[in-house]
Amino acid sequence: MSRAYNFCAGPATLPEPVLRQARDEMLDWRGTGMSVMEMSHRSDEFVEIAETAEQDLRELAGISDDYTVLFMQGGASSQFATIPLNLLGENGRADYVNTGIWSEKAIAEASRYGDIQVAASSEASGFTTVPLQETWNTRPDAAYLHYTPNETIGGLEYDFIPESGNVPLVADMSSTMLSRPLDVSRFGLIYAGAQKNIGPSGLVVVIIRKDLLGKARSETPTMMNYQVIAENGSMYNTPATYSWYLAGLVFKWLKEQGGVDAMAAVNRRKATKLYEFIDGNDFYANPIDPRFRSWMNVPFTLADDALNGTFLKGADERGLLNLKGHRSVGGMRASIYNAMPEAGVDALIDYMAGFAKEHG
Amino acid sequence: MSRAYNFCAGPATLPEPVLRQARDEMLDWRGTGMSVMEMSHRSDEFVEIAETAEQDLRELAGISDDYTVLFMQGGASSQFATIPLNLLGENGRADYVNTGIWSEKAIAEASRYGDIQVAASSEASGFTTVPLQETWNTRPDAAYLHYTPNETIGGLEYDFIPESGNVPLVADMSSTMLSRPLDVSRFGLIYAGAQKNIGPSGLVVVIIRKDLLGKARSETPTMMNYQVIAENGSMYNTPATYSWYLAGLVFKWLKEQGGVDAMAAVNRRKATKLYEFIDGNDFYANPIDPRFRSWMNVPFTLADDALNGTFLKGADERGLLNLKGHRSVGGMRASIYNAMPEAGVDALIDYMAGFAKEHG
């Protein structure tokens, strides 16, 4: 098979030019006689790769010097503990907004470390909407306010950045990072598992405002202490060097595409045409409040669940892969991150239209 | 440059056939139209990759069903906290043997969580030897006994497995894992950062006796809880899929080489000829007690430190890379793990002989 269109929610499709470059450099990076994955993380070559990646990320996302960028391991799930261990401080209080499965996981883990309050929840709606901020019950003395801008499983996405006053705002941007412009200065901490819009799994990017460093609890494992990782340039121990390199290739590719403004235009177009098709066809449905539909993860159901298997089989045969919805929600899900070409969305819509005609 | 001989201590050289296969499969793994790094970790394809890797590792290392094998993130340094958090239990006591920089790091981190006793230390010798076991002051009620079979920086290696009675023995095998046969049944827990003998950085393999699961302290981050990771087949969250795949390729390669017995023969030969050359030449010296010299990491000094730069420059020009010793010990260090071909050691000795003749 040639390259398929892979709609997996993560690990997700990567830009083909990135994979081609990784392939071409696999045995010999720029005449060094080594693969990047064989390089000492302290070598001049790798340090250049690492620093260039950070610089490109800073440029793409507009990250000022008020923030430290960390390249850590363990994925976003490790951050669910790392964040309270580092930020709860003596007060021990934090507020979380619950909009779905990933919010719930973050809340469950944080609750093991402090006084965690759910400031708002859209559970009553089956997580089909985002609670409006005027309904949130936040505490002005919370150490931070956490939310999940995009729920990868539910396909729910905020269209606003919460106002948190003097309380640092913390966001799990795993699936939206770099998909559009973002005002980083509104946040205390942003984290993003790489395996959606940044690179391969095994890397998590953390962007933390410098005044939030140095507050870790005494029992925090050293490898989870932001201050230690920051002081060591994310090289307190051997980092996930190859993933960091690949993230750097993705950042270069994003710059060549025109950066986050250009990506936002394409991403909006991809999402809009897919939702418009779903809404305009009686055979398919998406349950999410239209205002809060995700640009990145588009769940949809067929008129008859008994056709799911046939739908997936036909999609596979056309090279439209990984459309099966998460086991907790069923149906289908198309994840259309930065690296999914618009032609992939067009091919999906074509297939969906034909399938509806045949089976509808 | 064609492929160099890379003597880096880690991330270290990988077998060239492994890199070739990874290159060839980069854009399309076995006709799936996807790179392995783009696959869902829950897909049939990746689950097969993951399970095959575990099975091959079990076969290579002789790991019985009494043990669970975990593929975790964060490197060995994360394990320095993970181990006490999981194993100290209510008693809170563990004994550690100190034989160098990596032992010290493990001790420092564990000491934050319990009553850690240094049962023996070779610090007085400048860590040039291993304290004989009859001198160890171990506690029969310790939750475990930790040692570092190979000190990567010092170039010191145990030639025996300590007797620990009923106390579980815990070992940092980062640099010796799979380099020779090992009686796993003597251990409670073995851990190994991948970036030396297993694969790329960003992966750490943990082999734990099943009766030691389920003892984590309440404050243990979920992602560090062995029981949780074990129950979820190392997929509680998205694992470092690409690193896991590469480790699997390395395991296949090891089996093709004849397994750990065959590797042991080559590794012994490589180390022996390099030490014999060093000992037989007045220009070079290795400070380690001959009984405890590492097969994997061979530090050596030149008769005149002022020649270090010239030595390294000439080596680089011949494609003999990363011979500079660790900053804490100076001099040179040749790491000669499984993937370093014997021809690489021969080329190094040739160069060293010529250099000594010219400058000695």
Coordinates of N, CA, C and O in Angstrom, one line a residue, chain B residues 83-144:
Chain B
I83 N 11.3 2.9 42.3 CA 11.6 1.7 43.1 C 11.3 1.9 44.6 O 10.5 1.1 45.1
P84 N 11.8 2.9 45.2 CA 11.4 3.1 46.6 C 9.9 3.3 46.8 O 9.3 2.8 47.8
L85 N 9.3 4.1 45.9 CA 7.9 4.4 46.1 C 7.1 3.1 46.0 O 6.1 2.9 46.7
N86 N 7.5 2.1 45.2 CA 6.8 0.9 45.1 C 7.2 -0.2 46.0 O 6.4 -1.1 46.4
L87 N 8.5 -0.2 46.4 CA 9.0 -1.4 47.2 C 9.3 -1.1 48.7 O 9.4 -2.1 49.4
L88 N 9.4 0.1 49.1 CA 9.8 0.3 50.5 C 8.8 -0.2 51.5 O 9.1 -0.7 52.5
G89 N 7.5 -0.1 51.1 CA 6.5 -0.6 51.9 C 6.4 0.1 53.3 O 7.0 1.2 53.5
E90 N 5.8 -0.6 54.3 CA 5.6 0.0 55.6 C 6.9 0.1 56.4 O 7.2 1.1 57.1
N91 N 7.7 -0.9 56.2 CA 9.0 -0.9 56.9 C 9.9 0.3 56.5 O 10.5 0.9 57.4
G92 N 9.9 0.6 55.2 CA 10.6 1.9 54.8 C 12.1 1.8 54.8 O 12.8 2.8 54.7
R93 N 12.7 0.5 54.9 CA 14.1 0.4 54.9 C 14.6 -0.3 53.7 O 14.1 -1.3 53.2
A94 N 15.7 0.2 53.1 CA 16.4 -0.5 52.0 C 17.9 -0.3 52.1 O 18.4 0.7 52.7
D95 N 18.7 -1.2 51.7 CA 20.1 -1.1 51.7 C 20.6 -0.9 50.2 O 20.1 -1.6 49.3
Y96 N 21.6 -0.1 50.1 CA 22.2 0.2 48.8 C 23.7 0.0 48.9 O 24.3 0.3 49.9
V97 N 24.3 -0.5 47.8 CA 25.8 -0.6 47.7 C 26.2 0.6 46.8 O 25.7 0.8 45.7
N98 N 27.3 1.3 47.2 CA 27.8 2.4 46.5 C 29.1 2.1 45.8 O 30.1 1.9 46.4
T99 N 29.0 2.1 44.5 CA 30.2 1.8 43.7 C 30.5 2.9 42.6 O 31.4 2.7 41.7
G100 N 29.9 4.1 42.8 CA 30.2 5.1 41.8 C 29.0 6.1 41.6 O 28.0 6.1 42.4
I101 N 29.1 6.8 40.5 CA 28.2 7.9 40.3 C 26.7 7.5 40.2 O 25.8 8.1 40.7
W102 N 26.5 6.4 39.5 CA 25.1 6.0 39.3 C 24.5 5.4 40.6 O 23.4 5.6 40.9
S103 N 25.3 4.7 41.4 CA 24.9 4.2 42.7 C 24.5 5.4 43.5 O 23.5 5.4 44.2
E104 N 25.4 6.4 43.5 CA 25.1 7.6 44.3 C 23.8 8.3 44.0 O 23.1 8.8 44.9
K105 N 23.5 8.4 42.7 CA 22.3 9.0 42.3 C 21.1 8.2 42.8 O 20.1 8.8 43.2
A106 N 21.2 6.9 42.7 CA 20.1 6.0 43.1 C 19.9 6.2 44.6 O 18.8 6.3 45.1
I107 N 21.0 6.3 45.4 CA 20.9 6.4 46.8 C 20.3 7.7 47.2 O 19.5 7.8 48.1
A108 N 20.8 8.8 46.5 CA 20.3 10.1 46.9 C 18.8 10.2 46.7 O 18.1 10.7 47.6
E109 N 18.3 9.7 45.6 CA 16.8 9.8 45.4 C 16.0 8.9 46.3 O 15.0 9.3 46.9
A110 N 16.5 7.7 46.6 CA 15.8 6.8 47.5 C 15.8 7.3 48.9 O 14.8 7.2 49.6
S111 N 16.8 8.0 49.3 CA 16.9 8.6 50.7 C 15.9 9.6 50.9 O 15.6 9.9 52.1
R112 N 15.2 10.1 49.9 CA 14.1 11.1 50.1 C 12.9 10.4 50.5 O 11.9 11.0 51.0
Y113 N 12.8 9.0 50.4 CA 11.6 8.3 50.7 C 11.7 7.3 51.8 O 10.6 6.7 52.2
G114 N 12.8 7.1 52.4 CA 12.9 6.1 53.5 C 14.2 6.0 54.2 O 15.1 6.9 54.0
D115 N 14.4 5.0 55.0 CA 15.6 4.8 55.7 C 16.5 4.0 54.9 O 16.5 2.7 54.8
I116 N 17.4 4.7 54.2 CA 18.3 4.1 53.2 C 19.7 3.9 53.8 O 20.3 4.9 54.3
Q117 N 20.2 2.7 53.9 CA 21.5 2.5 54.5 C 22.5 2.1 53.3 O 22.2 1.3 52.5
V118 N 23.7 2.8 53.4 CA 24.7 2.3 52.4 C 25.4 1.1 53.1 O 26.1 1.2 54.0
A119 N 25.1 0.0 52.5 CA 25.6 -1.3 53.1 C 27.1 -1.5 52.9 O 27.8 -2.2 53.6
A120 N 27.6 -0.9 51.8 CA 29.1 -1.0 51.5 C 29.4 0.1 50.5 O 28.5 0.5 49.7
S121 N 30.6 0.5 50.4 CA 31.0 1.5 49.5 C 32.5 1.3 49.1 O 33.3 1.0 50.0
S122 N 32.8 1.6 47.9 CA 34.2 1.6 47.5 C 34.7 3.0 47.2 O 35.7 3.2 46.5
E123 N 34.1 3.9 47.9 CA 34.4 5.3 47.6 C 35.9 5.6 48.0 O 36.6 6.3 47.3
A124 N 36.3 4.9 49.1 CA 37.7 5.2 49.6 C 38.8 4.8 48.5 O 39.8 5.4 48.5
S125 N 38.4 3.9 47.6 CA 39.4 3.5 46.6 C 39.2 4.4 45.3 O 39.8 4.1 44.3
G126 N 38.4 5.4 45.4 CA 38.0 6.2 44.2 C 37.2 5.4 43.3 O 37.2 5.6 42.1
F127 N 36.4 4.5 43.9 CA 35.5 3.6 43.1 C 36.2 2.8 42.0 O 35.7 2.6 40.9
T128 N 37.4 2.4 42.4 CA 38.2 1.5 41.4 C 38.0 0.1 41.7 O 38.5 -0.8 41.0
T129 N 37.2 -0.3 42.7 CA 37.0 -1.7 43.0 C 35.6 -1.9 43.5 O 34.9 -0.9 43.8
V130 N 35.2 -3.1 43.6 CA 33.8 -3.5 44.2 C 34.1 -4.1 45.6 O 34.9 -5.0 45.7
P131 N 33.4 -3.6 46.6 CA 33.6 -4.1 47.9 C 33.1 -5.6 47.9 O 32.0 -5.9 47.5
L132 N 33.9 -6.4 48.5 CA 33.6 -7.9 48.5 C 32.4 -8.1 49.5 O 32.2 -7.4 50.5
Q133 N 31.6 -9.1 49.1 CA 30.3 -9.1 49.8 C 30.4 -9.4 51.3 O 29.6 -9.0 52.1
E134 N 31.5 -10.1 51.7 CA 31.7 -10.4 53.1 C 31.8 -9.1 54.0 O 31.7 -9.2 55.2
T135 N 32.1 -8.0 53.3 CA 32.3 -6.7 54.1 C 31.0 -6.0 54.1 O 30.9 -4.9 54.8
W136 N 29.9 -6.4 53.5 CA 28.7 -5.7 53.4 C 27.9 -5.8 54.7 O 27.8 -6.8 55.3
N137 N 27.4 -4.6 55.1 CA 26.6 -4.5 56.3 C 25.1 -4.4 55.9 O 24.5 -3.4 55.9
T138 N 24.5 -5.6 55.6 CA 23.1 -5.5 55.1 C 22.1 -5.9 56.3 O 22.5 -6.5 57.2
R139 N 20.9 -5.4 56.1 CA 19.9 -5.7 57.1 C 18.9 -6.8 56.7 O 18.3 -6.6 55.6
P140 N 18.7 -7.8 57.5 CA 17.8 -8.8 57.0 C 16.4 -8.4 56.8 O 15.6 -9.1 56.2
D141 N 16.0 -7.3 57.5 CA 14.6 -6.8 57.3 C 14.5 -5.7 56.3 O 13.5 -5.0 56.3
A142 N 15.5 -5.5 55.5 CA 15.4 -4.4 54.5 C 14.3 -4.9 53.5 O 14.1 -6.1 53.2
A143 N 13.6 -3.9 52.9 CA 12.6 -4.2 51.9 C 13.3 -4.7 50.6 O 12.7 -5.4 49.8
Y144 N 14.5 -4.2 50.4 CA 15.2 -4.7 49.2 C 16.7 -4.3 49.3 O 17.1 -3.4 50.2

